[in-house]
Amino acid sequence: MRTRDENKELKIRQKALAMVAKFGYDAFSMQRLAKEAGVSPATIYIYYKDKEDLILSLYQEESRKMADETLKGFDSLMPFSEGLRIQWINRAKYCMKYPEQMLFLEQIKLSSLHAKAWPMMGDDFRSRMKEFVTNAIKNKELVKVQVEVYWSVAFAPLYNLVRFHMAGKNMGGDAFVLTDTVMMNTLELVLKALRP
Amino acid sequence: MMNATISATVADTAIFVFKTNIRLLRDVRRVAQVLDADARIVAWNVDRQDTDHVLRVLTGTLDEAGIISLIQLAGYTCVALPD
């Protein structure tokens, strides 16, 4: 008979998140986690059925947190430029505030677990994003392109700047800081590109 | 990786974890014949991805030795994992 210990569970979750963020899901194992967290493998299995169970539970928590942060002050029926501006600010803030969690989510996206993890985010975030885009197209504020193209133009530039910022340097190794001005100037270019 | 999903945890259900040699899917099926048929077992699963092939059992009434003998009866080794 074994009992639960909330502090231990928290430590297991924090370590697991950090390990996946750093090395990826496929390299992660319960044995390695046990060593890193300073607990026995048996202890981890008190809380989770297996590696997948643990990581999916973390993904659910983290993806919902990301969604909540992204949707702060956002309304899917807003004018397109305003809605995208709020999302850029929110997404950038999330990345700066939770860099490890962001890397964790990225690692899961690239892993073999992605198909199972994706639905755990919940429908709310996706349906609001969809409504935002549909509404903008209907109002002739946004060009109609396939979703991958939209996402790549609308958000990838931001994430790339965030990546430079977090590394503290650009692609050539020169120092780089993402300021509000740089971000808003880039957003202007993106909005221009997405206009019908 | 497989099998019984853990249903709502009953207040006095205990969790036991073991190192086993339940490696392949067909081994899991063989063990399932014993464990699924036993009403004392609430839920169980084997993490086949783990090097210890960890068996995890939720039960209200069985003890460690009881589970070990069930698994041995199915033809597999089963050793309690220390804390």
PDB file of C-alpha atoms in Angstrom:
ATOM      1  CA  MET A   1       0.000   0.000   0.000  1.00  0.00           C
ATOM      2  CA  ARG A   2       1.393   3.364  -0.993  1.00  0.00           C
ATOM      3  CA  THR A   3       0.092   6.825  -0.344  1.00  0.00           C
ATOM      4  CA  ARG A   4       0.135  10.014  -2.378  1.00  0.00           C
ATOM      5  CA  ASP A   5       2.370  12.927  -1.527  1.00  0.00           C
ATOM      6  CA  GLU A   6       1.525  16.194  -3.297  1.00  0.00           C
ATOM      7  CA  ASN A   7       5.017  17.650  -3.030  1.00  0.00           C
ATOM      8  CA  LYS A   8       6.509  14.542  -4.562  1.00  0.00           C
ATOM      9  CA  GLU A   9       3.960  14.579  -7.342  1.00  0.00           C
ATOM     10  CA  LEU A  10       4.702  18.235  -8.101  1.00  0.00           C
ATOM     11  CA  LYS A  11       8.418  17.533  -8.221  1.00  0.00           C
ATOM     12  CA  ILE A  12       7.868  14.618 -10.581  1.00  0.00           C
ATOM     13  CA  ARG A  13       5.789  16.833 -12.892  1.00  0.00           C
ATOM     14  CA  GLN A  14       8.287  19.699 -12.868  1.00  0.00           C
ATOM     15  CA  LYS A  15      11.213  17.407 -13.627  1.00  0.00           C
ATOM     16  CA  ALA A  16       9.331  15.569 -16.358  1.00  0.00           C
ATOM     17  CA  LEU A  17       8.402  18.851 -18.023  1.00  0.00           C
ATOM     18  CA  ALA A  18      11.987  20.104 -17.873  1.00  0.00           C
ATOM     19  CA  MET A  19      13.377  16.837 -19.268  1.00  0.00           C
ATOM     20  CA  VAL A  20      10.948  16.722 -22.191  1.00  0.00           C
ATOM     21  CA  ALA A  21      11.568  20.409 -22.916  1.00  0.00           C
ATOM     22  CA  LYS A  22      15.298  19.741 -23.088  1.00  0.00           C
ATOM     23  CA  PHE A  23      15.592  16.296 -24.674  1.00  0.00           C
ATOM     24  CA  GLY A  24      12.224  15.565 -26.275  1.00  0.00           C
ATOM     25  CA  TYR A  25       9.510  12.996 -25.591  1.00  0.00           C
ATOM     26  CA  ASP A  26      11.051  10.022 -27.320  1.00  0.00           C
ATOM     27  CA  ALA A  27      14.232  10.262 -25.251  1.00  0.00           C
ATOM     28  CA  PHE A  28      12.238  10.499 -22.018  1.00  0.00           C
ATOM     29  CA  SER A  29      11.868   7.482 -19.733  1.00  0.00           C
ATOM     30  CA  MET A  30      10.384   6.833 -16.311  1.00  0.00           C
ATOM     31  CA  GLN A  31      13.716   5.382 -15.140  1.00  0.00           C
ATOM     32  CA  ARG A  32      15.608   8.530 -16.098  1.00  0.00           C
ATOM     33  CA  LEU A  33      12.920  10.673 -14.521  1.00  0.00           C
ATOM     34  CA  ALA A  34      13.187   8.703 -11.291  1.00  0.00           C
ATOM     35  CA  LYS A  35      16.928   9.377 -11.147  1.00  0.00           C
ATOM     36  CA  GLU A  36      16.535  13.073 -11.943  1.00  0.00           C
ATOM     37  CA  ALA A  37      13.715  13.603  -9.476  1.00  0.00           C
ATOM     38  CA  GLY A  38      15.438  11.587  -6.768  1.00  0.00           C
ATOM     39  CA  VAL A  39      12.537   9.169  -6.305  1.00  0.00           C
ATOM     40  CA  SER A  40      12.135   5.488  -7.070  1.00  0.00           C
ATOM     41  CA  PRO A  41      10.431   4.397 -10.279  1.00  0.00           C
ATOM     42  CA  ALA A  42       7.784   2.779  -8.073  1.00  0.00           C
ATOM     43  CA  THR A  43       6.873   6.188  -6.676  1.00  0.00           C
ATOM     44  CA  ILE A  44       6.230   7.595 -10.139  1.00  0.00           C
ATOM     45  CA  TYR A  45       3.969   4.674 -10.965  1.00  0.00           C
ATOM     46  CA  ILE A  46       1.837   5.483  -7.943  1.00  0.00           C
ATOM     47  CA  TYR A  47       0.739   8.627  -9.747  1.00  0.00           C
ATOM     48  CA  TYR A  48       0.841   7.603 -13.395  1.00  0.00           C
ATOM     49  CA  LYS A  49       0.071   4.457 -15.360  1.00  0.00           C
ATOM     50  CA  ASP A  50       2.978   4.902 -17.716  1.00  0.00           C
ATOM     51  CA  LYS A  51       5.103   7.473 -19.521  1.00  0.00           C
ATOM     52  CA  GLU A  52       2.307   8.369 -21.906  1.00  0.00           C
ATOM     53  CA  ASP A  53      -0.183   8.911 -19.084  1.00  0.00           C
ATOM     54  CA  LEU A  54       2.210  11.276 -17.312  1.00  0.00           C
ATOM     55  CA  ILE A  55       3.153  13.312 -20.366  1.00  0.00           C
ATOM     56  CA  LEU A  56      -0.423  13.592 -21.644  1.00  0.00           C
ATOM     57  CA  SER A  57      -1.511  14.874 -18.257  1.00  0.00           C
ATOM     58  CA  LEU A  58       1.248  17.500 -18.392  1.00  0.00           C
ATOM     59  CA  TYR A  59       0.321  18.400 -21.944  1.00  0.00           C
ATOM     60  CA  GLN A  60      -3.293  18.936 -20.998  1.00  0.00           C
ATOM     61  CA  GLU A  61      -2.355  21.285 -18.181  1.00  0.00           C
ATOM     62  CA  GLU A  62       0.222  23.222 -20.181  1.00  0.00           C
ATOM     63  CA  SER A  63      -1.719  23.547 -23.414  1.00  0.00           C
ATOM     64  CA  ARG A  64      -4.734  24.887 -21.557  1.00  0.00           C
ATOM     65  CA  LYS A  65      -2.562  27.384 -19.742  1.00  0.00           C
ATOM     66  CA  MET A  66      -1.149  28.505 -23.089  1.00  0.00           C
ATOM     67  CA  ALA A  67      -4.675  28.818 -24.500  1.00  0.00           C
ATOM     68  CA  ASP A  68      -5.864  30.860 -21.502  1.00  0.00           C
ATOM     69  CA  GLU A  69      -2.910  33.229 -21.816  1.00  0.00           C
ATOM     70  CA  THR A  70      -3.416  33.623 -25.560  1.00  0.00           C
ATOM     71  CA  LEU A  71      -7.124  34.396 -25.202  1.00  0.00           C
ATOM     72  CA  LYS A  72      -6.779  37.106 -22.521  1.00  0.00           C
ATOM     73  CA  GLY A  73      -8.717  40.169 -23.678  1.00  0.00           C
ATOM     74  CA  PHE A  74      -9.353  38.510 -27.032  1.00  0.00           C
ATOM     75  CA  ASP A  75     -12.708  38.198 -28.753  1.00  0.00           C
ATOM     76  CA  SER A  76     -13.065  36.166 -31.930  1.00  0.00           C
ATOM     77  CA  LEU A  77     -15.423  38.787 -33.411  1.00  0.00           C
ATOM     78  CA  MET A  78     -12.902  41.631 -33.045  1.00  0.00           C
ATOM     79  CA  PRO A  79     -11.585  43.428 -36.119  1.00  0.00           C
ATOM     80  CA  PHE A  80      -8.829  41.261 -37.561  1.00  0.00           C
ATOM     81  CA  SER A  81      -5.929  43.658 -36.961  1.00  0.00           C
ATOM     82  CA  GLU A  82      -6.947  44.198 -33.338  1.00  0.00           C
ATOM     83  CA  GLY A  83      -7.464  40.484 -32.666  1.00  0.00           C
ATOM     84  CA  LEU A  84      -4.121  39.572 -34.163  1.00  0.00           C
ATOM     85  CA  ARG A  85      -2.367  42.354 -32.230  1.00  0.00           C
ATOM     86  CA  ILE A  86      -3.772  41.048 -28.937  1.00  0.00           C
ATOM     87  CA  GLN A  87      -2.763  37.516 -29.825  1.00  0.00           C
ATOM     88  CA  TRP A  88       0.771  38.580 -30.707  1.00  0.00           C
ATOM     89  CA  ILE A  89       1.171  40.371 -27.402  1.00  0.00           C
ATOM     90  CA  ASN A  90      -0.339  37.487 -25.462  1.00  0.00           C
ATOM     91  CA  ARG A  91       1.656  34.810 -27.255  1.00  0.00           C
ATOM     92  CA  ALA A  92       4.913  36.730 -26.825  1.00  0.00           C
ATOM     93  CA  LYS A  93       4.170  37.269 -23.125  1.00  0.00           C
ATOM     94  CA  TYR A  94       3.440  33.577 -22.670  1.00  0.00           C
ATOM     95  CA  CYS A  95       6.739  32.584 -24.274  1.00  0.00           C
ATOM     96  CA  MET A  96       8.731  35.013 -22.114  1.00  0.00           C
ATOM     97  CA  LYS A  97       6.923  34.039 -18.942  1.00  0.00           C
ATOM     98  CA  TYR A  98       6.965  30.280 -19.539  1.00  0.00           C
ATOM     99  CA  PRO A  99       9.955  29.473 -21.784  1.00  0.00           C
ATOM    100  CA  GLU A 100      10.336  25.906 -20.552  1.00  0.00           C
ATOM    101  CA  GLN A 101       6.618  25.196 -20.904  1.00  0.00           C
ATOM    102  CA  MET A 102       6.695  26.586 -24.431  1.00  0.00           C
ATOM    103  CA  LEU A 103       9.577  24.283 -25.337  1.00  0.00           C
ATOM    104  CA  PHE A 104       7.703  21.370 -23.777  1.00  0.00           C
ATOM    105  CA  LEU A 105       4.663  22.022 -25.991  1.00  0.00           C
ATOM    106  CA  GLU A 106       6.925  22.361 -29.036  1.00  0.00           C
ATOM    107  CA  GLN A 107       8.643  19.057 -28.266  1.00  0.00           C
ATOM    108  CA  ILE A 108       5.311  17.242 -27.977  1.00  0.00           C
ATOM    109  CA  LYS A 109       4.207  18.705 -31.313  1.00  0.00           C
ATOM    110  CA  LEU A 110       7.280  17.156 -32.922  1.00  0.00           C
ATOM    111  CA  SER A 111       6.969  13.814 -31.112  1.00  0.00           C
ATOM    112  CA  SER A 112       5.211  10.528 -31.720  1.00  0.00           C
ATOM    113  CA  LEU A 113       2.671  11.524 -29.060  1.00  0.00           C
ATOM    114  CA  HIS A 114       1.294  14.479 -30.971  1.00  0.00           C
ATOM    115  CA  ALA A 115      -1.807  12.811 -32.423  1.00  0.00           C
ATOM    116  CA  LYS A 116      -2.923  11.766 -28.939  1.00  0.00           C
ATOM    117  CA  ALA A 117      -1.904  15.020 -27.275  1.00  0.00           C
ATOM    118  CA  TRP A 118      -3.583  17.398 -29.704  1.00  0.00           C
ATOM    119  CA  PRO A 119      -7.218  16.687 -28.671  1.00  0.00           C
ATOM    120  CA  MET A 120      -6.345  17.205 -24.989  1.00  0.00           C
ATOM    121  CA  MET A 121      -6.045  20.920 -25.522  1.00  0.00           C
ATOM    122  CA  GLY A 122      -9.826  21.138 -25.685  1.00  0.00           C
ATOM    123  CA  ASP A 123     -12.023  22.483 -28.465  1.00  0.00           C
ATOM    124  CA  ASP A 124     -12.520  25.986 -27.137  1.00  0.00           C
ATOM    125  CA  PHE A 125      -9.202  27.415 -28.278  1.00  0.00           C
ATOM    126  CA  ARG A 126      -9.411  25.936 -31.754  1.00  0.00           C
ATOM    127  CA  SER A 127     -13.032  26.887 -32.324  1.00  0.00           C
ATOM    128  CA  ARG A 128     -12.379  30.485 -31.290  1.00  0.00           C
ATOM    129  CA  MET A 129      -9.362  30.718 -33.582  1.00  0.00           C
ATOM    130  CA  LYS A 130     -11.475  29.314 -36.385  1.00  0.00           C
ATOM    131  CA  GLU A 131     -14.292  31.752 -35.722  1.00  0.00           C
ATOM    132  CA  PHE A 132     -11.822  34.646 -35.702  1.00  0.00           C
ATOM    133  CA  VAL A 133     -10.461  33.670 -39.115  1.00  0.00           C
ATOM    134  CA  THR A 134     -13.870  32.902 -40.649  1.00  0.00           C
ATOM    135  CA  ASN A 135     -15.243  36.218 -39.470  1.00  0.00           C
ATOM    136  CA  ALA A 136     -12.237  38.156 -40.811  1.00  0.00           C
ATOM    137  CA  ILE A 137     -12.550  36.495 -44.226  1.00  0.00           C
ATOM    138  CA  LYS A 138     -16.275  37.258 -44.289  1.00  0.00           C
ATOM    139  CA  ASN A 139     -15.568  40.920 -43.453  1.00  0.00           C
ATOM    140  CA  LYS A 140     -12.941  41.074 -46.189  1.00  0.00           C
ATOM    141  CA  GLU A 141     -10.193  41.841 -43.664  1.00  0.00           C
ATOM    142  CA  LEU A 142      -8.261  38.652 -44.381  1.00  0.00           C
ATOM    143  CA  VAL A 143      -7.213  36.911 -47.558  1.00  0.00           C
ATOM    144  CA  LYS A 144      -8.554  33.379 -47.958  1.00  0.00           C
ATOM    145  CA  VAL A 145      -5.636  30.926 -47.969  1.00  0.00           C
ATOM    146  CA  GLN A 146      -5.168  27.418 -46.648  1.00  0.00           C
ATOM    147  CA  VAL A 147      -4.806  27.181 -42.894  1.00  0.00           C
ATOM    148  CA  GLU A 148      -1.092  26.272 -42.903  1.00  0.00           C
ATOM    149  CA  VAL A 149      -0.314  29.302 -45.018  1.00  0.00           C
ATOM    150  CA  TYR A 150      -2.390  31.540 -42.766  1.00  0.00           C
ATOM    151  CA  TRP A 151      -0.665  30.267 -39.641  1.00  0.00           C
ATOM    152  CA  SER A 152       2.796  30.554 -41.158  1.00  0.00           C
ATOM    153  CA  VAL A 153       2.255  34.163 -42.164  1.00  0.00           C
ATOM    154  CA  ALA A 154       0.240  35.202 -39.101  1.00  0.00           C
ATOM    155  CA  PHE A 155       2.303  33.650 -36.291  1.00  0.00           C
ATOM    156  CA  ALA A 156       5.590  32.147 -37.462  1.00  0.00           C
ATOM    157  CA  PRO A 157       7.254  35.591 -37.824  1.00  0.00           C
ATOM    158  CA  LEU A 158       6.416  36.339 -34.196  1.00  0.00           C
ATOM    159  CA  TYR A 159       7.712  33.003 -32.932  1.00  0.00           C
ATOM    160  CA  ASN A 160      10.906  33.458 -34.863  1.00  0.00           C
ATOM    161  CA  LEU A 161      11.513  36.867 -33.295  1.00  0.00           C
ATOM    162  CA  VAL A 162      10.749  35.363 -29.884  1.00  0.00           C
ATOM    163  CA  ARG A 163      13.307  32.631 -30.587  1.00  0.00           C
ATOM    164  CA  PHE A 164      15.958  35.227 -31.451  1.00  0.00           C
ATOM    165  CA  HIS A 165      15.028  37.165 -28.332  1.00  0.00           C
ATOM    166  CA  MET A 166      15.292  34.121 -26.080  1.00  0.00           C
ATOM    167  CA  ALA A 167      18.650  33.225 -27.575  1.00  0.00           C
ATOM    168  CA  GLY A 168      19.680  36.869 -27.173  1.00  0.00           C
ATOM    169  CA  LYS A 169      21.034  36.858 -30.720  1.00  0.00           C
ATOM    170  CA  ASN A 170      19.921  36.755 -34.312  1.00  0.00           C
ATOM    171  CA  MET A 171      20.749  34.218 -37.054  1.00  0.00           C
ATOM    172  CA  GLY A 172      24.186  35.788 -37.526  1.00  0.00           C
ATOM    173  CA  GLY A 173      25.018  35.788 -33.817  1.00  0.00           C
ATOM    174  CA  ASP A 174      24.478  39.529 -33.328  1.00  0.00           C
ATOM    175  CA  ALA A 175      22.771  40.659 -30.140  1.00  0.00           C
ATOM    176  CA  PHE A 176      18.999  40.946 -30.456  1.00  0.00           C
ATOM    177  CA  VAL A 177      16.230  42.135 -28.137  1.00  0.00           C
ATOM    178  CA  LEU A 178      12.584  41.991 -29.135  1.00  0.00           C
ATOM    179  CA  THR A 179      11.165  45.435 -28.340  1.00  0.00           C
ATOM    180  CA  ASP A 180       7.534  46.492 -28.635  1.00  0.00           C
ATOM    181  CA  THR A 181       8.463  48.643 -31.620  1.00  0.00           C
ATOM    182  CA  VAL A 182      10.113  45.782 -33.489  1.00  0.00           C
ATOM    183  CA  MET A 183       7.141  43.564 -32.712  1.00  0.00           C
ATOM    184  CA  MET A 184       4.550  46.118 -33.847  1.00  0.00           C
ATOM    185  CA  ASN A 185       6.499  46.954 -37.023  1.00  0.00           C
ATOM    186  CA  THR A 186       6.634  43.269 -37.893  1.00  0.00           C
ATOM    187  CA  LEU A 187       2.936  42.896 -37.155  1.00  0.00           C
ATOM    188  CA  GLU A 188       2.249  45.738 -39.619  1.00  0.00           C
ATOM    189  CA  LEU A 189       4.095  43.827 -42.345  1.00  0.00           C
ATOM    190  CA  VAL A 190       2.146  40.672 -41.508  1.00  0.00           C
ATOM    191  CA  LEU A 191      -1.180  42.501 -41.594  1.00  0.00           C
ATOM    192  CA  LYS A 192      -0.240  43.995 -44.950  1.00  0.00           C
ATOM    193  CA  ALA A 193       0.545  40.558 -46.314  1.00  0.00           C
ATOM    194  CA  LEU A 194      -2.746  39.114 -45.087  1.00  0.00           C
ATOM    195  CA  ARG A 195      -5.005  41.839 -46.474  1.00  0.00           C
ATOM    196  CA  PRO A 196      -7.172  40.633 -49.359  1.00  0.00           C
TER     197      PRO A 196
ATOM    198  CA  MET B   1       0.845   1.204 -22.376  1.00  0.00           C
ATOM    199  CA  MET B   2      -2.291  -0.839 -22.510  1.00  0.00           C
ATOM    200  CA  ASN B   3      -5.367  -2.246 -20.962  1.00  0.00           C
ATOM    201  CA  ALA B   4      -7.761  -1.370 -18.271  1.00  0.00           C
ATOM    202  CA  THR B   5      -8.273   2.315 -17.876  1.00  0.00           C
ATOM    203  CA  ILE B   6      -8.283   3.426 -14.305  1.00  0.00           C
ATOM    204  CA  SER B   7     -11.814   4.050 -13.239  1.00  0.00           C
ATOM    205  CA  ALA B   8     -12.735   6.478 -10.511  1.00  0.00           C
ATOM    206  CA  THR B   9     -10.433   5.727  -7.629  1.00  0.00           C
ATOM    207  CA  VAL B  10     -12.276   4.094  -4.809  1.00  0.00           C
ATOM    208  CA  ALA B  11     -11.438   5.467  -1.400  1.00  0.00           C
ATOM    209  CA  ASP B  12      -9.666   2.386  -0.104  1.00  0.00           C
ATOM    210  CA  THR B  13      -8.030   1.153  -3.248  1.00  0.00           C
ATOM    211  CA  ALA B  14      -4.328   0.456  -3.050  1.00  0.00           C
ATOM    212  CA  ILE B  15      -1.775   0.714  -5.849  1.00  0.00           C
ATOM    213  CA  PHE B  16       0.972  -1.869  -6.230  1.00  0.00           C
ATOM    214  CA  VAL B  17       3.825  -1.759  -8.699  1.00  0.00           C
ATOM    215  CA  PHE B  18       6.048  -4.614  -9.825  1.00  0.00           C
ATOM    216  CA  LYS B  19       8.993  -5.357 -12.055  1.00  0.00           C
ATOM    217  CA  THR B  20       8.033  -8.143 -14.472  1.00  0.00           C
ATOM    218  CA  ASN B  21       9.024  -9.912 -17.667  1.00  0.00           C
ATOM    219  CA  ILE B  22       5.686  -9.191 -19.349  1.00  0.00           C
ATOM    220  CA  ARG B  23       7.384  -7.952 -22.498  1.00  0.00           C
ATOM    221  CA  LEU B  24       5.266  -8.613 -25.546  1.00  0.00           C
ATOM    222  CA  LEU B  25       1.679  -7.990 -26.433  1.00  0.00           C
ATOM    223  CA  ARG B  26       1.003 -11.713 -26.288  1.00  0.00           C
ATOM    224  CA  ASP B  27       2.439 -11.782 -22.738  1.00  0.00           C
ATOM    225  CA  VAL B  28       0.061  -8.996 -21.775  1.00  0.00           C
ATOM    226  CA  ARG B  29      -2.835 -10.967 -23.227  1.00  0.00           C
ATOM    227  CA  ARG B  30      -1.869 -14.035 -21.246  1.00  0.00           C
ATOM    228  CA  VAL B  31      -1.704 -12.031 -18.020  1.00  0.00           C
ATOM    229  CA  ALA B  32      -4.996 -10.369 -18.922  1.00  0.00           C
ATOM    230  CA  GLN B  33      -6.749 -13.730 -18.856  1.00  0.00           C
ATOM    231  CA  VAL B  34      -5.893 -13.995 -15.172  1.00  0.00           C
ATOM    232  CA  LEU B  35      -6.225 -10.376 -14.054  1.00  0.00           C
ATOM    233  CA  ASP B  36      -9.389  -9.466 -15.967  1.00  0.00           C
ATOM    234  CA  ALA B  37     -11.119 -12.511 -14.533  1.00  0.00           C
ATOM    235  CA  ASP B  38     -10.329 -11.511 -10.966  1.00  0.00           C
ATOM    236  CA  ALA B  39     -13.012  -9.351  -9.394  1.00  0.00           C
ATOM    237  CA  ARG B  40     -10.628  -8.183  -6.667  1.00  0.00           C
ATOM    238  CA  ILE B  41      -8.639  -6.221  -9.238  1.00  0.00           C
ATOM    239  CA  VAL B  42     -10.039  -2.763  -9.999  1.00  0.00           C
ATOM    240  CA  ALA B  43      -7.614  -1.874 -12.793  1.00  0.00           C
ATOM    241  CA  TRP B  44      -4.176  -2.798 -14.049  1.00  0.00           C
ATOM    242  CA  ASN B  45      -1.723  -2.020 -16.816  1.00  0.00           C
ATOM    243  CA  VAL B  46       1.738  -2.963 -17.992  1.00  0.00           C
ATOM    244  CA  ASP B  47       4.167  -0.293 -19.176  1.00  0.00           C
ATOM    245  CA  ARG B  48       5.854  -2.289 -21.897  1.00  0.00           C
ATOM    246  CA  GLN B  49       8.002   0.685 -22.886  1.00  0.00           C
ATOM    247  CA  ASP B  50       9.747   0.647 -19.546  1.00  0.00           C
ATOM    248  CA  THR B  51      12.858  -1.467 -18.983  1.00  0.00           C
ATOM    249  CA  ASP B  52      11.243  -2.999 -15.912  1.00  0.00           C
ATOM    250  CA  HIS B  53       7.993  -3.794 -17.778  1.00  0.00           C
ATOM    251  CA  VAL B  54       6.202  -2.330 -14.823  1.00  0.00           C
ATOM    252  CA  LEU B  55       2.911  -3.890 -13.815  1.00  0.00           C
ATOM    253  CA  ARG B  56       0.613  -1.546 -11.938  1.00  0.00           C
ATOM    254  CA  VAL B  57      -2.381  -2.919 -10.085  1.00  0.00           C
ATOM    255  CA  LEU B  58      -5.240  -1.192  -8.311  1.00  0.00           C
ATOM    256  CA  THR B  59      -7.008  -3.387  -5.832  1.00  0.00           C
ATOM    257  CA  GLY B  60      -9.197  -3.070  -2.793  1.00  0.00           C
ATOM    258  CA  THR B  61      -8.589  -6.455  -1.240  1.00  0.00           C
ATOM    259  CA  LEU B  62      -5.549  -8.204  -2.677  1.00  0.00           C
ATOM    260  CA  ASP B  63      -2.134  -7.772  -1.108  1.00  0.00           C
ATOM    261  CA  GLU B  64       1.303  -7.768  -2.707  1.00  0.00           C
ATOM    262  CA  ALA B  65       1.878 -11.480  -2.264  1.00  0.00           C
ATOM    263  CA  GLY B  66      -1.548 -12.246  -3.699  1.00  0.00           C
ATOM    264  CA  ILE B  67      -0.788 -10.354  -6.893  1.00  0.00           C
ATOM    265  CA  ILE B  68       2.655 -11.914  -7.225  1.00  0.00           C
ATOM    266  CA  SER B  69       1.228 -15.404  -7.019  1.00  0.00           C
ATOM    267  CA  LEU B  70      -1.419 -14.589  -9.644  1.00  0.00           C
ATOM    268  CA  ILE B  71       1.259 -13.402 -12.069  1.00  0.00           C
ATOM    269  CA  GLN B  72       3.490 -16.357 -11.332  1.00  0.00           C
ATOM    270  CA  LEU B  73       0.543 -18.619 -11.973  1.00  0.00           C
ATOM    271  CA  ALA B  74       0.258 -17.047 -15.435  1.00  0.00           C
ATOM    272  CA  GLY B  75       3.902 -17.993 -15.978  1.00  0.00           C
ATOM    273  CA  TYR B  76       5.723 -14.706 -15.418  1.00  0.00           C
ATOM    274  CA  THR B  77       8.145 -13.270 -12.912  1.00  0.00           C
ATOM    275  CA  CYS B  78       6.868 -10.534 -10.647  1.00  0.00           C
ATOM    276  CA  VAL B  79       8.901  -8.673  -8.051  1.00  0.00           C
ATOM    277  CA  ALA B  80       7.648  -5.756  -5.979  1.00  0.00           C
ATOM    278  CA  LEU B  81       9.436  -2.522  -6.871  1.00  0.00           C
ATOM    279  CA  PRO B  82      10.993  -0.948  -3.786  1.00  0.00           C
ATOM    280  CA  ASP B  83      10.134   2.612  -2.808  1.00  0.00           C
TER     281      ASP B  83
END
